[in-house]
Amino acid sequence: MAKKNGFDVGKDYKVRDIELAPAGRKRIDWAESRMPVLMSLREKYKKTKPMRGMRVSGCIHVTKETAVLVETLRAAGAQVSWSGCNPLSTQDDVAAALAATGTSIYTWHGMDTREFYWCIEQTLAFRPSLTLDDGADLIMTLHTKHPQLAKGVIGGTEETTTGVHRLRAMAGDGKLLYAIIAVNDAETKWDFDNVYGTGQSSLDGILRASSVLVAGKIFVVAGYGHCGRGVAMRAKGMGANVVVTEVKATAALKATLEGFQVMKMDQAARVGDIFITATGMKDVIVKRHFERMKDGALVCNTGHYDCEINLEDLEKLKKGKRTIRSNNEEYTLKDGRRVYILAQGRLVNLAAAEGHPSEVMDMSFANQFLSLLRLSKEGKKLDPRVYDIPEKQDQAIAKLKLSTMGLGLDKLTKEQVAYETDYLAGT
Ligand code: RBV
């Protein structure tokens, strides 16, 4: 192990500080104790090692929950090489703990864009047979810079909404070179991780970065998909008056009937105290919105990419800027109003807090594990398109989760099963 420019560099890793490993290990132990579904898969497959011979390159937030997934893949016999999928989400102690126990890993908190892609390149040099993405940056780098590597790849998975959108578009254009399983679109992923995970962790990030009182505030949520809905629900629970902005009529209608006020962002910009974007779209908050905001407005994002808030516009409007506290930048505008940007407009839940709680990542990562396992067996037979997770897998994971929570399920009788498809049964 060598120290280079303040980093710890080993044969297979580059992390901020390997000395953080014991602290990271405790966090991983904590996550393991809250991820019983994934741990039961580890227990099941560590004996037979069905992933022996597989080489998995992964690009996903390096958190304590991700560490549990990585170590489960290794326990099942896979070799892995890992990088983080966001410059601000890596938990350096967790990265150190993984490196210290022999995981090939390249990532650190606060990396810049050049370093971010350098880390991805290291994991591609490993010549993967499977890829795992959160936001499609790894697979995109492989397709655009190293298409020759695709021949050796059996398949890949994608964790998040934005990534799945991009990969579906790519498949539509006939540009996808191997099969992808859309982990995000599983019911046991997006109906839980995206809603309750994002809801809680985004509020957690806002509070850690600002410590503001949420009760009584006008809390503007841009986007009422799974993530926006989760955030709106939790903000309401803390006593905020929630406003929703949308571009899709049915989503706006759902928000209205849930009791939220729906308005255009142009209008919301004038009244909001706290703004959060959860759209997956760029330029949701731009110059004209900053120009209307109240003094003290707090603005953040929980979408995958940092393009939802146009910070270049804000930079042009500013008179001064200072860091007020960790993950909180105060911009003073020419007329003296102050706007606070949390986590540089990047995922506030992962940059300012710890990402989704382990309990919910348990199901997302059980889906990741089972999808990679499936690809390792059948990936070669699959066409290069985006596949959904089978309903059977969703139900199996949900059932396992329920049983670990000590909750029982009723079972249909034979007569009830027959009734389900009996179209002659009437009044
Ligand atoms: N996410 N991971 C965590 N604690 O490891 N928290 C959030 C964690 C994922 C989540 O599944 C979402 O789809 C993605 O981050 C957005 O980049």
Tab-separated table of N, CA, C and O and ligand atoms in Angstrom, residues 60-66 85 91 134-135 159-161 184 189 193-194 198 201 302-304 347 349-350 354-358 361 364-365, ligand 1:
chain	number	residue	atom	x	y	z
A	60	ILE	N	-22.011	2.295	-8.725
A	60	ILE	CA	-23.195	2.636	-7.931
A	60	ILE	C	-22.697	3.290	-6.642
A	60	ILE	O	-21.545	3.087	-6.245
A	61	HIS	N	-23.563	4.106	-6.028
A	61	HIS	CA	-23.165	4.813	-4.812
A	61	HIS	C	-22.463	3.869	-3.836
A	61	HIS	O	-23.001	2.812	-3.494
A	62	VAL	N	-21.285	4.253	-3.375
A	62	VAL	CA	-20.573	3.388	-2.428
A	62	VAL	C	-21.005	3.748	-1.002
A	62	VAL	O	-20.507	4.683	-0.386
A	63	THR	N	-22.003	3.001	-0.555
A	63	THR	CA	-22.604	3.202	0.762
A	63	THR	C	-22.473	1.904	1.548
A	63	THR	O	-22.082	0.871	0.984
A	64	LYS	N	-22.879	1.942	2.794
A	64	LYS	CA	-22.817	0.716	3.609
A	64	LYS	C	-23.732	-0.366	3.033
A	64	LYS	O	-23.414	-1.555	3.102
A	65	GLU	N	-24.839	0.042	2.402
A	65	GLU	CA	-25.759	-0.945	1.822
A	65	GLU	C	-25.133	-1.586	0.584
A	65	GLU	O	-25.208	-2.803	0.376
A	66	THR	N	-24.479	-0.736	-0.245
A	66	THR	CA	-23.802	-1.264	-1.431
A	66	THR	C	-22.727	-2.263	-1.017
A	66	THR	O	-22.521	-3.289	-1.671
A	85	CYS	N	-20.989	6.100	-8.239
A	85	CYS	CA	-21.680	6.670	-9.395
A	85	CYS	C	-22.028	8.135	-9.204
A	85	CYS	O	-22.805	8.685	-9.973
A	91	GLN	N	-19.057	6.971	0.619
A	91	GLN	CA	-18.743	6.987	2.048
A	91	GLN	C	-17.317	6.429	2.165
A	91	GLN	O	-17.085	5.231	1.973
A	134	ASP	N	-25.856	2.470	-11.892
A	134	ASP	CA	-26.869	3.339	-11.282
A	134	ASP	C	-26.719	4.678	-11.996
A	134	ASP	O	-25.866	5.483	-11.648
A	135	GLY	N	-27.510	4.850	-13.061
A	135	GLY	CA	-27.410	6.083	-13.842
A	135	GLY	C	-26.724	5.885	-15.183
A	135	GLY	O	-26.531	6.842	-15.934
A	159	GLU	N	-30.029	0.354	-11.914
A	159	GLU	CA	-30.667	0.568	-10.617
A	159	GLU	C	-31.723	1.665	-10.613
A	159	GLU	O	-32.673	1.618	-9.847
A	160	THR	N	-31.540	2.705	-11.471
A	160	THR	CA	-32.386	3.883	-11.231
A	160	THR	C	-33.207	4.330	-12.437
A	160	THR	O	-32.920	3.941	-13.570
A	161	THR	N	-34.238	5.128	-12.161
A	161	THR	CA	-35.195	5.556	-13.188
A	161	THR	C	-34.500	6.210	-14.385
A	161	THR	O	-34.735	5.817	-15.532
A	184	ASN	N	-34.735	-1.112	-11.485
A	184	ASN	CA	-35.581	-0.019	-10.985
A	184	ASN	C	-37.067	-0.300	-11.131
A	184	ASN	O	-37.858	0.071	-10.270
A	189	LYS	N	-38.794	-2.673	-5.952
A	189	LYS	CA	-37.797	-1.603	-5.959
A	189	LYS	C	-38.535	-0.264	-5.959
A	189	LYS	O	-38.582	0.432	-4.962
A	193	ASP	N	-38.149	1.609	-2.475
A	193	ASP	CA	-36.914	2.418	-2.512
A	193	ASP	C	-37.227	3.845	-2.979
A	193	ASP	O	-36.914	4.837	-2.305
A	194	ASN	N	-37.863	3.968	-4.158
A	194	ASN	CA	-38.089	5.292	-4.737
A	194	ASN	C	-39.048	6.127	-3.885
A	194	ASN	O	-38.909	7.348	-3.810
A	198	THR	N	-36.483	7.434	-0.854
A	198	THR	CA	-36.236	8.829	-1.239
A	198	THR	C	-36.938	9.783	-0.291
A	198	THR	O	-36.388	10.838	0.063
A	201	SER	N	-34.850	9.761	3.085
A	201	SER	CA	-33.448	10.205	2.989
A	201	SER	C	-33.337	11.640	2.468
A	201	SER	O	-32.395	12.354	2.822
A	302	THR	N	-33.142	15.877	-5.682
A	302	THR	CA	-32.986	14.466	-5.318
A	302	THR	C	-33.053	13.568	-6.561
A	302	THR	O	-33.114	12.357	-6.453
A	303	GLY	N	-33.021	14.189	-7.750
A	303	GLY	CA	-32.963	13.429	-9.008
A	303	GLY	C	-31.545	12.938	-9.236
A	303	GLY	O	-30.599	13.458	-8.632
A	304	HIS	N	-31.374	11.965	-10.131
A	304	HIS	CA	-30.054	11.337	-10.260
A	304	HIS	C	-28.963	12.304	-10.711
A	304	HIS	O	-27.851	12.281	-10.203
A	347	LEU	N	-27.726	14.924	-5.720
A	347	LEU	CA	-28.623	14.127	-4.863
A	347	LEU	C	-28.460	14.477	-3.376
A	347	LEU	O	-27.504	14.038	-2.728
A	349	ASN	N	-29.997	13.508	-0.805
A	349	ASN	CA	-30.141	12.392	0.134
A	349	ASN	C	-28.850	11.581	0.272
A	349	ASN	O	-28.566	11.041	1.325
A	350	LEU	N	-28.073	11.540	-0.806
A	350	LEU	CA	-26.823	10.769	-0.741
A	350	LEU	C	-25.625	11.638	-0.417
A	350	LEU	O	-24.651	11.173	0.172
A	354	GLU	N	-27.093	9.784	4.189
A	354	GLU	CA	-26.441	8.497	3.879
A	354	GLU	C	-27.157	7.688	2.814
A	354	GLU	O	-26.949	6.488	2.707
A	355	GLY	N	-28.054	8.355	2.051
A	355	GLY	CA	-28.841	7.599	1.081
A	355	GLY	C	-29.994	6.900	1.788
A	355	GLY	O	-30.265	7.146	2.968
A	356	HIS	N	-30.650	6.029	1.054
A	356	HIS	CA	-31.829	5.365	1.616
A	356	HIS	C	-31.423	4.451	2.778
A	356	HIS	O	-30.344	3.863	2.773
A	357	PRO	N	-32.318	4.279	3.731
A	357	PRO	CA	-32.048	3.360	4.839
A	357	PRO	C	-31.858	1.912	4.362
A	357	PRO	O	-32.416	1.494	3.348
A	358	SER	N	-31.069	1.186	5.154
A	358	SER	CA	-30.718	-0.199	4.793
A	358	SER	C	-31.956	-1.065	4.560
A	358	SER	O	-31.971	-1.905	3.652
A	361	MET	N	-33.137	-0.660	1.063
A	361	MET	CA	-32.154	-1.107	0.066
A	361	MET	C	-32.052	-2.632	0.056
A	361	MET	O	-31.592	-3.227	-0.916
A	364	SER	N	-34.089	-3.678	-2.879
A	364	SER	CA	-33.494	-3.242	-4.153
A	364	SER	C	-32.290	-4.100	-4.483
A	364	SER	O	-32.111	-4.551	-5.616
A	365	PHE	N	-31.456	-4.331	-3.475
A	365	PHE	CA	-30.214	-5.053	-3.749
A	365	PHE	C	-30.417	-6.568	-3.822
A	365	PHE	O	-29.629	-7.270	-4.460
B	1	RBV	N1	-29.674	4.573	-3.534
B	1	RBV	N2	-28.772	3.819	-2.946
B	1	RBV	C1	-28.756	4.143	-1.667
B	1	RBV	N3	-28.151	3.706	0.597
B	1	RBV	O1	-27.077	2.704	-1.058
B	1	RBV	N4	-29.611	5.113	-1.445
B	1	RBV	C2	-30.192	5.401	-2.639
B	1	RBV	C3	-27.928	3.459	-0.674
B	1	RBV	C4	-30.000	4.440	-4.949
B	1	RBV	C5	-31.491	4.269	-5.203
B	1	RBV	O2	-31.791	2.918	-5.443
B	1	RBV	C6	-31.755	5.147	-6.417
B	1	RBV	O3	-32.390	4.449	-7.461
B	1	RBV	C7	-30.389	5.638	-6.819
B	1	RBV	O4	-29.628	5.601	-5.640
B	1	RBV	C8	-30.327	7.026	-7.410
B	1	RBV	O5	-29.055	7.282	-7.896
